[in-house]
Amino acid sequence: MIETFNSLMMGFSVAFQPEVLMYAFFGCIIGTLVGMMPGLGPLAGISLLLPATFGLNPIIAIVLLAGVYYGAMYGGSTTSILMRIPGEAASVMTCVDGYAMTQQGRAGPALAIAAIGSFVAGTLGVIGLMLMAPTLASFALRFGPPEYTALLLMGLFVLAYMSGGSMLKTLAMAVLGLLLGMIGIDVMSGYTRFSFDIVELGDGVGIVPVAVGLFGISEILLTAGQADPPKVQQPTLRQLVPTKADLKLSVGPIMRGSVLGFMIGIIPGSAHIISSFVSYGIERRLSKHPELFGNGAIEGVAGPESANNAAATGAFVPMLALGIPTGPVTAVMLAAIMVHGILPGPMLIQQQPDLFWGFVASMYVGNVVLLVLNLPMVGLFVNLLRIPYAYLYPCILAFCILGCYSVSNSTMDVWIMLVMGGIGYVLRKFGFDLAPVALGLVLGPMLELSLRQSLAMSGGDYMIFLQRPIAVTMLVLGLVLLGLALKPLIFKSKDWRSSVGLDENVD
Amino acid sequence: MTGANEGNVEVKGGLRSDQISGVVLIAIALVVIWFNREFPVGTLADPGPGYVPLLLACTLAGIGLLVAVMGARSQSMAEIEWPEATRALIIMLACIAATFALERIGYRLTTAAFLVFFLGVIERKHPLAVMMVSAGFSIASFYVIGTLLKVPLPVGPWGF
């Protein structure tokens, strides 16, 4: 414990350096703006900013990108509450009761509780990250290729179980992503696969063009031509103060949402989106007045907002402890670290303590910055929403092209982005979840390498996965969840999705 | 598929979206298997570069089959609306043109032309606003990303 405290103090000495503080501040502002703008979620924001971090030192790069990530979580709630427009997908549940409160003239307390909940959840999440990541990393030093294979497979099975939409479609998208990850030079044999003589594909398909295409471009293709957003309400500072009753009602949902969100955040998939749906479902079930949900229940804002912020922090646990992303956002952030020659994995915390602890400390600072920044400046931020969408979307498109080109100064990345944008548009029309594609793309090469190494170790015997206790535990856990996910398909029963309000076609 | 009601779900005639999706997934899997034949699959003890892609393609085909088989009660193809399709196509074509132009005429000119097209031709905004946004965005973004953040951006033959 003392060691953790000392490490954290060292982290604060890094986080309080003026340059780091400044970039954390910028990250939070950019994230808030990105989170507020429909069509630019945290993933697109981080992807577009990635090339700009190449010239920065790795600590500053990751602090900046993390600031964008949790800033977007804060920002997304503002548009949900004031305009019923979820700036990013995790804020969908906040729309329901947040906007109902706005219609009742209670936008101020809704915004305040969302910000307080996000702050508490973010801070508790960082404490969880601080305590769990080093322990998990020490444990992961025992992992060999079979354990990594089992871990990655378990992640994919859990993703299928926890997905917001159809389990089969989620698995299909994950496999499609894994196949995309096969493009390029095979590190074990030197063969160049599926590159069709295009030199740039030798290095494989990058996560940035895929992510920007699937999420950014497809969103614009779906929403272009829509009417300009409605008028925005701007609550005054005095109106932002919640009543004692509001605070009392929100304490439970905030604490439950924080714990739940953090735990779900560690699991692969669209954790921050799922966590907000699950939290909403739980709060509605626990409430003495469930009939108020949908009509301006403050618990319906406090729970989901806390959950999605805690999930955003929870996602950093496997990323920093194991070097394994849980979703597209952490995948892009891993790419940002690797650009600087740092190898993510269990040794990261030992080899780069200033990076890990500086990052953890910067998240404490970032949460305070967001709380201080967001509430008084909410009126200023919502002015951004007055920009007509007709002006906004061409600029976002230009940014997408610029961002993808800048990653490796190649138009090939822009072509990949456009292809993925078109594919993403069609897939969303057909009710497919796109996050597993991006996740599969990153996990593909890892899974292939560890599987082939495991088979080489065992002389081709798949029993190696059943002979090693850690691997077999993870596989059994994954298969149990896969079985649970298959149960409603086979027996036509209801699964957890229906109880929390997620239908089959949530994308 | 017959137009009869199954429980509470009204099943209209015609192809269902998941049936089409399943068939497309199987087709993708077959294409991968076809191109994968160039790479040695190896043995279980020494898997080759074609081993995992083959495994994944077979898995995808299996999932595609399940999606198609279980898709009889999914949304009808006729129910999927495409009101934004024309606009989406125009956006894609404009992006393709911009990508072609990027390294040929430089970032600033490409971006300015791209924005003039969208704001002036598609959205029919006031010419002054179009000029200001197009020129302002292309110059400012080049300055921030290219000059301040030192990310190399393409410059055209005329030096800008």
XYZ file of C-alpha atoms in Angstrom:
667
model
C 0.000 0.000 0.000
C 2.842 2.362 0.914
C 4.534 1.406 -2.328
C 1.355 2.293 -4.230
C 1.148 5.623 -2.401
C 4.783 6.427 -3.189
C 4.270 5.490 -6.826
C 1.189 7.684 -6.974
C 3.150 10.607 -5.541
C 5.748 10.047 -8.248
C 2.875 10.035 -10.734
C 1.621 13.360 -9.416
C 5.086 14.833 -9.787
C 4.806 13.915 -13.480
C 1.157 14.982 -13.845
C 1.765 18.383 -12.254
C 4.471 19.309 -14.735
C 3.106 22.385 -16.519
C 3.338 20.783 -19.956
C 1.482 17.627 -18.875
C -1.148 19.695 -17.079
C -1.637 21.855 -20.147
C -2.134 18.854 -22.453
C -4.502 17.183 -19.945
C -6.515 20.408 -19.945
C -6.537 20.577 -23.765
C -7.499 16.909 -23.964
C -10.450 17.474 -21.629
C -11.683 20.485 -23.630
C -11.283 18.748 -26.996
C -12.958 15.631 -25.559
C -15.892 17.632 -24.225
C -16.397 19.275 -27.620
C -15.990 15.976 -29.457
C -18.445 14.263 -27.105
C -21.012 16.967 -27.720
C -20.879 16.761 -31.496
C -23.071 14.097 -33.058
C -20.965 12.157 -35.561
C -17.712 12.638 -33.688
C -17.506 10.172 -30.813
C -14.465 9.665 -28.589
C -13.035 7.116 -31.003
C -13.088 9.415 -34.026
C -11.723 12.259 -31.874
C -8.826 10.175 -30.566
C -8.088 8.690 -33.985
C -7.954 12.106 -35.610
C -5.724 13.490 -32.887
C -3.365 10.496 -32.963
C -0.982 11.813 -35.667
C -0.590 15.038 -33.716
C 0.767 13.030 -30.750
C 3.623 11.475 -32.717
C 5.868 14.423 -31.975
C 5.014 14.484 -28.257
C 6.602 12.405 -25.516
C 4.643 9.209 -24.732
C 3.348 10.384 -21.341
C 1.935 13.570 -22.796
C 0.510 11.659 -25.768
C -1.422 9.209 -23.599
C -2.516 11.914 -21.135
C -3.871 13.994 -24.023
C -5.726 11.076 -25.609
C -7.123 9.861 -22.278
C -8.340 13.409 -21.614
C -10.207 13.304 -24.927
C -11.721 9.937 -23.993
C -13.174 10.817 -20.612
C -13.861 14.390 -21.715
C -16.093 12.931 -24.440
C -17.941 10.919 -21.794
C -18.713 14.169 -19.966
C -19.552 16.085 -23.144
C -21.935 13.453 -24.456
C -24.270 13.966 -21.511
C -24.731 17.705 -22.168
C -26.363 17.303 -25.572
C -28.364 14.328 -24.333
C -29.854 16.334 -21.488
C -30.384 19.639 -23.271
C -31.352 18.509 -26.756
C -32.085 14.781 -26.651
C -29.132 14.268 -29.010
C -26.643 11.718 -27.697
C -23.240 13.177 -28.624
C -21.881 9.639 -28.343
C -23.545 6.239 -28.025
C -22.973 5.807 -24.267
C -25.215 8.798 -23.600
C -28.309 7.291 -25.190
C -29.821 6.338 -21.833
C -29.149 9.809 -20.424
C -31.423 11.215 -23.137
C -34.466 9.483 -21.717
C -34.734 11.057 -18.286
C -32.244 13.885 -18.828
C -34.309 15.432 -21.602
C -37.543 14.808 -19.694
C -36.023 16.836 -16.831
C -35.109 19.611 -19.298
C -38.697 19.725 -20.521
C -39.774 20.129 -16.890
C -37.374 23.086 -16.498
C -34.864 21.015 -14.495
C -31.982 20.918 -16.984
C -29.637 22.471 -14.398
C -29.904 19.720 -11.750
C -29.709 17.056 -14.485
C -26.458 18.551 -15.825
C -25.060 18.977 -12.316
C -25.862 15.408 -11.250
C -24.421 14.071 -14.528
C -21.205 16.009 -13.902
C -20.994 15.034 -10.209
C -21.748 11.390 -11.044
C -19.120 11.420 -13.781
C -16.590 12.954 -11.384
C -17.251 10.445 -8.584
C -17.278 7.492 -11.011
C -14.143 8.722 -12.773
C -12.305 9.144 -9.473
C -13.414 5.761 -8.081
C -12.487 4.226 -11.432
C -8.968 5.635 -11.204
C -8.604 4.211 -7.676
C -9.720 0.820 -9.045
C -7.269 1.131 -11.943
C -4.464 2.081 -9.567
C -5.081 -0.917 -7.321
C -5.962 -3.529 -9.933
C -3.613 -2.908 -12.855
C -0.283 -3.582 -11.063
C -1.718 -6.727 -9.417
C -3.079 -8.001 -12.714
C 0.208 -7.218 -14.465
C 2.196 -9.212 -11.862
C -0.217 -12.119 -12.288
C 0.049 -11.909 -16.086
C 3.823 -12.475 -15.934
C 2.897 -16.166 -15.496
C 1.108 -16.141 -18.850
C 2.543 -18.050 -21.772
C 1.114 -18.362 -25.306
C -1.672 -20.816 -24.246
C -2.848 -18.439 -21.503
C -2.854 -15.499 -23.912
C -4.794 -17.533 -26.473
C -7.341 -18.493 -23.801
C -7.549 -14.903 -22.573
C -8.177 -13.531 -26.068
C -10.760 -16.222 -26.817
C -12.457 -15.556 -23.483
C -12.525 -11.858 -24.375
C -14.276 -12.609 -27.656
C -16.815 -14.909 -25.975
C -17.517 -12.316 -23.301
C -17.901 -9.732 -26.057
C -20.552 -11.921 -27.679
C -22.364 -12.359 -24.371
C -22.251 -8.698 -23.428
C -22.954 -7.258 -26.863
C -25.868 -4.890 -27.163
C -27.308 -6.591 -30.243
C -27.524 -10.087 -31.711
C -24.880 -12.460 -30.373
C -24.378 -14.179 -33.720
C -23.973 -10.890 -35.558
C -21.491 -9.690 -32.939
C -19.434 -12.864 -33.353
C -19.587 -12.488 -37.140
C -18.230 -8.951 -36.876
C -15.481 -10.041 -34.491
C -14.410 -12.798 -36.922
C -14.512 -10.291 -39.788
C -12.224 -8.037 -37.748
C -9.893 -10.953 -36.980
C -9.725 -11.696 -40.717
C -8.860 -8.053 -41.426
C -6.052 -8.494 -38.918
C -4.623 -11.292 -41.109
C -3.814 -8.826 -43.898
C -0.095 -8.074 -44.194
C 3.170 -9.852 -43.440
C 2.876 -12.981 -41.298
C 5.507 -12.489 -38.596
C 6.211 -16.210 -38.202
C 6.727 -17.140 -41.856
C 7.347 -13.849 -43.672
C 4.523 -14.475 -46.156
C 2.612 -11.385 -47.249
C -1.060 -12.290 -47.078
C -4.098 -10.793 -48.789
C -2.216 -7.653 -49.838
C -3.030 -7.995 -53.569
C 0.411 -6.568 -54.437
C -0.365 -3.301 -52.676
C 2.877 -2.423 -50.905
C 1.192 -0.364 -48.180
C -0.906 -3.357 -47.116
C 2.283 -5.248 -46.241
C 2.171 -3.635 -42.799
C -1.448 -4.629 -42.392
C -4.582 -2.553 -42.052
C -4.234 0.201 -39.467
C -6.743 0.656 -36.668
C -7.134 4.404 -37.289
C -8.534 4.311 -40.850
C -10.762 1.374 -39.929
C -12.074 3.091 -36.799
C -12.596 6.483 -38.462
C -14.292 4.838 -41.429
C -16.544 2.524 -39.449
C -17.578 5.058 -36.845
C -16.969 8.566 -38.228
C -17.700 8.277 -41.956
C -20.602 5.846 -41.578
C -22.246 8.187 -39.049
C -21.989 11.104 -41.472
C -23.348 9.001 -44.327
C -26.329 8.122 -42.137
C -27.014 11.611 -40.829
C -26.064 13.944 -43.685
C -28.974 15.903 -44.985
C -30.774 15.934 -41.654
C -32.501 19.070 -40.405
C -30.535 21.454 -38.207
C -30.764 20.731 -34.488
C -33.467 22.460 -32.428
C -32.891 25.460 -30.185
C -30.601 24.921 -27.239
C -31.524 25.706 -23.628
C -28.812 27.365 -21.574
C -29.289 26.967 -17.814
C -27.759 29.659 -15.600
C -25.211 28.850 -12.893
C -27.845 29.208 -10.153
C -30.113 26.726 -11.912
C -27.308 24.157 -11.883
C -27.487 23.610 -8.122
C -29.318 20.347 -7.373
C -31.696 20.154 -4.398
C -30.992 18.035 -1.322
C -33.629 15.574 -2.501
C -31.888 15.292 -5.889
C -28.570 14.598 -4.208
C -30.105 12.052 -1.830
C -31.780 10.206 -4.693
C -28.557 10.213 -6.724
C -26.059 8.888 -4.173
C -27.076 5.225 -4.567
C -27.231 5.220 -8.379
C -23.877 7.012 -8.610
C -22.131 4.498 -6.335
C -23.792 1.484 -7.976
C -23.132 2.880 -11.452
C -19.470 3.478 -10.582
C -18.829 -0.076 -9.375
C -20.889 -1.684 -12.128
C -19.362 0.484 -14.864
C -15.816 -0.235 -13.729
C -16.392 -3.986 -13.712
C -18.054 -3.942 -17.140
C -15.317 -1.634 -18.449
C -12.681 -4.319 -17.887
C -14.586 -6.669 -20.197
C -14.030 -6.410 -23.960
C -16.702 -4.820 -26.115
C -18.626 -1.576 -26.164
C -18.358 -1.505 -22.377
C -19.234 2.119 -21.763
C -22.359 1.799 -23.900
C -23.508 -1.451 -22.306
C -22.754 -0.235 -18.785
C -25.118 2.722 -19.160
C -27.945 0.452 -20.375
C -27.363 -2.074 -17.576
C -27.166 0.678 -14.952
C -30.431 2.203 -16.180
C -32.135 -1.194 -16.037
C -30.885 -1.842 -12.505
C -31.900 1.593 -11.220
C -35.369 1.225 -12.688
C -35.697 -2.159 -11.017
C -34.441 -0.919 -7.635
C -36.495 2.282 -7.633
C -39.542 2.678 -5.388
C -41.098 4.680 -8.226
C -40.178 2.885 -11.458
C -43.053 4.683 -13.174
C -41.017 7.908 -12.969
C -38.330 6.442 -15.226
C -38.746 7.927 -18.672
C -40.507 10.931 -17.157
C -37.581 12.747 -15.564
C -36.226 10.464 -12.819
C -32.879 11.857 -11.691
C -31.677 8.319 -10.892
C -31.993 7.624 -14.631
C -29.357 10.293 -15.246
C -27.091 9.628 -12.252
C -26.702 5.856 -12.766
C -25.934 5.634 -16.499
C -23.688 8.712 -16.509
C -21.624 7.323 -13.613
C -21.507 3.896 -15.217
C -20.217 5.062 -18.592
C -17.474 7.158 -17.007
C -16.376 4.342 -14.701
C -16.376 1.960 -17.683
C -14.121 4.344 -19.610
C -11.592 4.095 -16.769
C -12.061 0.343 -16.268
C -11.111 -0.186 -19.921
C -7.585 0.995 -19.094
C -6.974 -1.931 -16.687
C -6.398 -4.688 -19.287
C -4.839 -2.144 -21.654
C -2.132 -1.108 -19.204
C -1.757 -4.381 -17.292
C -1.875 -6.880 -20.158
C -1.385 -4.796 -23.292
C -4.782 -6.010 -24.515
C -7.386 -3.491 -25.674
C -11.002 -3.963 -24.659
C -12.350 -1.834 -27.476
C -11.445 0.379 -30.415
C -10.617 3.395 -28.225
C -8.046 1.562 -26.118
C -6.731 -0.074 -29.310
C -5.959 3.349 -30.789
C -4.378 4.430 -27.506
C -2.164 1.348 -27.525
C -1.121 2.308 -31.049
C -0.194 5.755 -29.695
C 2.089 4.176 -27.075
C 3.658 1.745 -29.541
C 4.532 4.555 -31.961
C 6.992 5.711 -29.287
C 8.677 2.306 -29.150
C 7.023 1.277 -25.884
C 5.852 -2.316 -25.804
C 2.540 -2.673 -23.985
C 2.148 -5.707 -21.759
C 2.632 -6.913 -18.189
C 6.137 -5.403 -18.029
C 4.925 -1.906 -18.890
C 4.238 -0.845 -15.294
C 7.663 -2.051 -14.151
C 9.609 -0.716 -17.104
C 7.740 2.566 -17.544
C 6.541 3.488 -14.031
C 6.531 7.197 -14.825
C 4.223 6.554 -17.790
C 1.767 4.412 -15.820
C 1.692 6.436 -12.602
C 1.862 9.757 -14.443
C -1.140 8.624 -16.459
C -3.058 7.530 -13.332
C -2.309 10.817 -11.568
C -3.277 12.814 -14.661
C -6.665 11.116 -14.603
C -7.297 12.432 -11.074
C -6.337 15.878 -12.334
C -8.441 15.455 -15.481
C -11.552 14.573 -13.501
C -11.190 17.711 -11.386
C -10.565 19.796 -14.521
C -13.706 18.409 -16.140
C -15.875 19.080 -13.103
C -14.584 22.629 -12.702
C -14.652 23.280 -16.420
C -17.908 21.712 -17.487
C -20.466 23.082 -15.110
C -19.674 26.804 -15.303
C -18.878 26.626 -19.013
C -21.809 24.522 -20.136
C -23.482 27.592 -21.618
C -20.374 28.324 -23.664
C -19.957 24.762 -24.885
C -23.528 24.385 -26.081
C -22.954 27.295 -28.460
C -21.064 24.796 -30.579
C -24.376 23.078 -31.207
C -25.681 26.237 -32.813
C -23.360 25.634 -35.764
C -25.661 24.294 -38.475
C -24.974 20.663 -39.323
C -24.626 21.663 -42.990
C -21.389 23.471 -42.038
C -20.279 20.915 -39.495
C -20.304 17.662 -41.449
C -18.108 18.776 -44.392
C -15.529 20.017 -41.870
C -15.699 16.697 -39.973
C -15.200 14.840 -43.270
C -12.185 17.012 -44.100
C -10.787 16.256 -40.621
C -11.319 12.527 -41.172
C -9.351 12.633 -44.437
C -6.650 14.769 -42.843
C -6.393 12.548 -39.757
C -6.135 9.300 -41.698
C -3.640 10.688 -44.187
C -1.428 11.999 -41.394
C -1.016 8.614 -39.680
C 1.502 7.387 -42.262
C 1.406 10.104 -44.936
C -0.294 7.745 -47.303
C -3.506 8.013 -49.275
C -3.874 4.236 -48.823
C -5.124 4.881 -45.297
C -7.687 7.327 -46.683
C -8.870 4.716 -49.203
C -9.184 2.152 -46.409
C -11.153 4.696 -44.365
C -13.561 5.305 -47.262
C -14.066 1.601 -47.928
C -14.684 0.953 -44.238
C -17.044 3.932 -44.112
C -19.156 2.483 -46.923
C -19.107 -0.978 -45.356
C -19.956 0.472 -41.943
C -22.913 2.374 -43.398
C -24.399 -0.782 -44.925
C -23.657 -2.878 -41.837
C -25.427 -0.384 -39.590
C -28.435 -0.452 -41.897
C -28.506 -4.212 -41.379
C -28.292 -3.908 -37.589
C -24.671 -4.968 -37.050
C -22.550 -3.702 -34.149
C -19.295 -2.287 -35.545
C -17.116 -2.208 -32.427
C -16.199 -5.933 -32.666
C -14.691 -5.359 -36.132
C -12.221 -2.819 -34.765
C -11.515 -4.982 -31.724
C -11.001 -8.091 -33.872
C -8.587 -6.210 -36.122
C -6.315 -5.487 -33.154
C -6.698 -8.859 -31.465
C -6.268 -10.846 -34.728
C -2.452 -10.811 -34.975
C -2.120 -11.394 -31.192
C -4.494 -14.352 -31.297
C -2.815 -15.881 -34.343
C 0.664 -15.594 -32.879
C -0.267 -17.043 -29.489
C -2.330 -19.876 -31.023
C 0.423 -20.924 -33.407
C 3.052 -20.686 -30.663
C 0.848 -22.781 -28.367
C 0.424 -25.452 -31.033
C 4.143 -25.441 -31.772
C 4.828 -25.840 -28.022
C 2.504 -28.816 -27.739
C 3.451 -30.491 -31.007
C 0.011 -29.806 -32.436
C -1.957 -30.987 -29.408
C -4.950 -28.756 -28.572
C -5.048 -30.417 -25.131
C -2.381 -27.928 -24.043
C -5.219 -25.478 -23.356
C -6.808 -27.971 -20.968
C -3.595 -28.916 -19.216
C -2.749 -25.438 -17.945
C -4.933 -24.265 -15.039
C -5.094 -20.551 -15.907
C -5.867 -21.255 -19.571
C -8.535 -23.848 -18.820
C -10.211 -21.565 -16.248
C -10.453 -18.734 -18.754
C -11.700 -21.017 -21.520
C -14.360 -22.590 -19.303
C -15.522 -19.151 -18.175
C -15.719 -17.945 -21.769
C -17.566 -21.064 -22.914
C -20.077 -20.801 -20.047
C -20.868 -17.239 -21.108
C -21.080 -18.308 -24.750
C -23.515 -21.030 -23.665
C -25.574 -18.474 -21.775
C -25.581 -16.268 -24.868
C -26.717 -19.181 -27.032
C -29.469 -20.247 -24.613
C -32.060 -17.678 -25.714
C -31.368 -18.546 -29.362
C -31.943 -22.253 -28.782
C -34.774 -22.153 -26.241
C -36.387 -18.902 -27.485
C -36.180 -17.484 -23.965
C -35.459 -13.888 -23.003
C -31.900 -12.886 -22.126
C -30.403 -10.063 -20.077
C -30.697 -7.581 -22.957
C -34.471 -7.420 -22.820
C -34.425 -6.779 -19.063
C -32.245 -3.687 -19.442
C -33.978 -2.317 -22.512
C -31.438 -3.314 -25.174
C -33.106 -4.690 -28.256
C -31.585 -6.841 -30.969
C -30.853 -4.007 -33.321
C -28.931 -1.647 -31.113
C -25.844 -0.624 -32.967
C -41.544 -16.452 -45.183
C -45.079 -17.270 -46.045
C -46.735 -14.188 -44.930
C -48.338 -15.811 -41.915
C -48.099 -14.446 -38.388
C -45.736 -16.222 -35.998
C -46.697 -15.336 -32.442
C -46.733 -11.590 -32.049
C -44.239 -10.995 -34.850
C -45.773 -10.196 -38.179
C -43.747 -11.961 -40.833
C -44.275 -10.414 -44.259
C -43.184 -12.111 -47.453
C -39.878 -11.517 -49.216
C -36.253 -11.830 -48.242
C -35.221 -10.961 -44.692
C -32.242 -8.775 -43.860
C -30.488 -11.454 -41.802
C -30.884 -14.000 -44.570
C -29.088 -11.638 -46.965
C -26.490 -10.859 -44.291
C -25.856 -14.553 -43.693
C -25.389 -15.259 -47.399
C -22.979 -12.312 -47.748
C -20.960 -13.550 -44.756
C -20.710 -16.998 -46.337
C -19.637 -15.397 -49.635
C -16.908 -13.416 -47.847
C -15.719 -16.603 -46.138
C -15.536 -18.405 -49.498
C -13.569 -15.540 -51.054
C -11.083 -15.689 -48.154
C -10.756 -19.468 -48.536
C -10.144 -18.992 -52.278
C -7.361 -16.443 -51.798
C -5.967 -18.381 -48.838
C -5.127 -21.348 -51.081
C -1.850 -19.536 -51.996
C -0.558 -19.934 -48.447
C 0.571 -23.190 -46.828
C -1.763 -24.336 -44.077
C 1.019 -26.385 -42.464
C 0.443 -29.039 -39.864
C -1.062 -28.858 -36.380
C 2.439 -29.028 -34.908
C 3.700 -26.350 -37.260
C 0.771 -24.220 -38.471
C 1.536 -22.244 -41.609
C 0.444 -18.735 -42.638
C -2.769 -20.114 -44.112
C -3.861 -21.963 -40.954
C -5.559 -19.244 -38.914
C -7.191 -17.464 -41.907
C -8.687 -20.816 -42.960
C -9.903 -21.463 -39.420
C -11.462 -17.995 -39.239
C -13.047 -18.234 -42.697
C -14.658 -21.560 -41.786
C -15.929 -20.028 -38.535
C -17.330 -17.060 -40.455
C -19.077 -19.378 -42.912
C -20.595 -21.306 -39.998
C -21.817 -18.136 -38.291
C -23.121 -16.822 -41.625
C -25.102 -20.029 -42.068
C -26.604 -19.665 -38.576
C -27.448 -15.991 -39.193
C -29.188 -16.930 -42.446
C -31.047 -19.900 -40.982
C -32.194 -18.027 -37.884
C -32.975 -14.870 -39.833
C -36.457 -15.871 -40.951
C -38.027 -13.513 -38.416
C -35.679 -10.594 -38.947
C -36.574 -7.314 -40.621
C -37.833 -7.599 -44.204
C -35.524 -6.128 -46.854
C -38.393 -3.954 -48.003
C -38.625 -2.431 -44.515
C -35.062 -1.113 -44.615
C -35.310 2.468 -45.816
C -32.535 4.288 -47.612
C -33.691 7.938 -47.638
C -30.153 9.259 -47.267
C -28.595 6.933 -49.864
C -28.272 9.545 -52.644
C -26.657 12.051 -50.288
C -24.386 9.301 -48.945
C -23.304 8.407 -52.477
C -22.505 12.049 -53.284
C -20.461 12.303 -50.079
C -18.514 9.169 -50.960
C -17.809 10.396 -54.509
C -16.628 13.766 -53.197
C -14.338 12.028 -50.697
C -12.933 9.821 -53.478
C -12.228 12.894 -55.620
C -10.555 14.636 -52.672
C -8.371 11.589 -51.989
C -7.248 11.539 -55.625
C -6.471 15.257 -55.498
C -4.755 15.339 -52.086
C -1.193 14.522 -53.161
C -1.609 16.075 -56.612
C -2.749 19.584 -55.784
C -1.888 19.753 -52.081
C -3.846 19.731 -48.834
C -4.990 23.352 -48.720
C -6.352 23.522 -52.250
C -8.018 20.101 -51.994
C -9.688 20.937 -48.692
C -10.837 24.351 -49.915
C -12.326 22.831 -53.096
C -13.910 20.016 -51.057
C -15.630 22.482 -48.728
C -16.692 24.784 -51.584
C -18.365 21.782 -53.206
C -20.239 20.770 -50.064
C -21.187 24.203 -48.775
C -21.747 25.931 -52.110
C -23.070 23.206 -54.395
C -24.710 20.692 -52.043
C -25.867 22.875 -49.155
C -26.289 26.094 -51.222
C -24.959 28.405 -48.532
C -24.231 32.089 -49.082
C -21.115 32.534 -51.296
C -19.384 34.749 -48.731
C -19.888 32.156 -45.979
C -18.686 29.429 -48.336
C -15.517 31.357 -49.159
C -14.792 32.226 -45.542
C -15.329 28.730 -44.169
C -13.468 26.998 -47.014
C -10.436 29.276 -46.997
C -10.426 29.661 -43.212
C -10.683 25.944 -42.478
C -8.055 24.846 -44.993
C -5.528 27.498 -43.976
C -6.142 27.222 -40.221
C -6.080 23.402 -40.143
C -2.857 23.362 -42.201
C -1.308 25.874 -39.812
C -2.319 23.952 -36.645
C -1.676 20.387 -37.849
C 1.072 20.996 -40.384
C 3.005 23.927 -38.977
C 2.426 23.888 -35.208
C 2.144 20.122 -34.666
C 4.709 19.398 -37.416
C 2.644 16.707 -39.162
C 3.817 16.657 -42.808
C 0.889 17.482 -45.104
C 0.970 17.386 -48.911
C 1.861 20.582 -50.734
C 0.825 21.099 -54.371
C 3.104 21.905 -57.346
C 2.404 25.610 -56.822
C 3.916 25.571 -53.360
C 0.742 25.610 -51.275
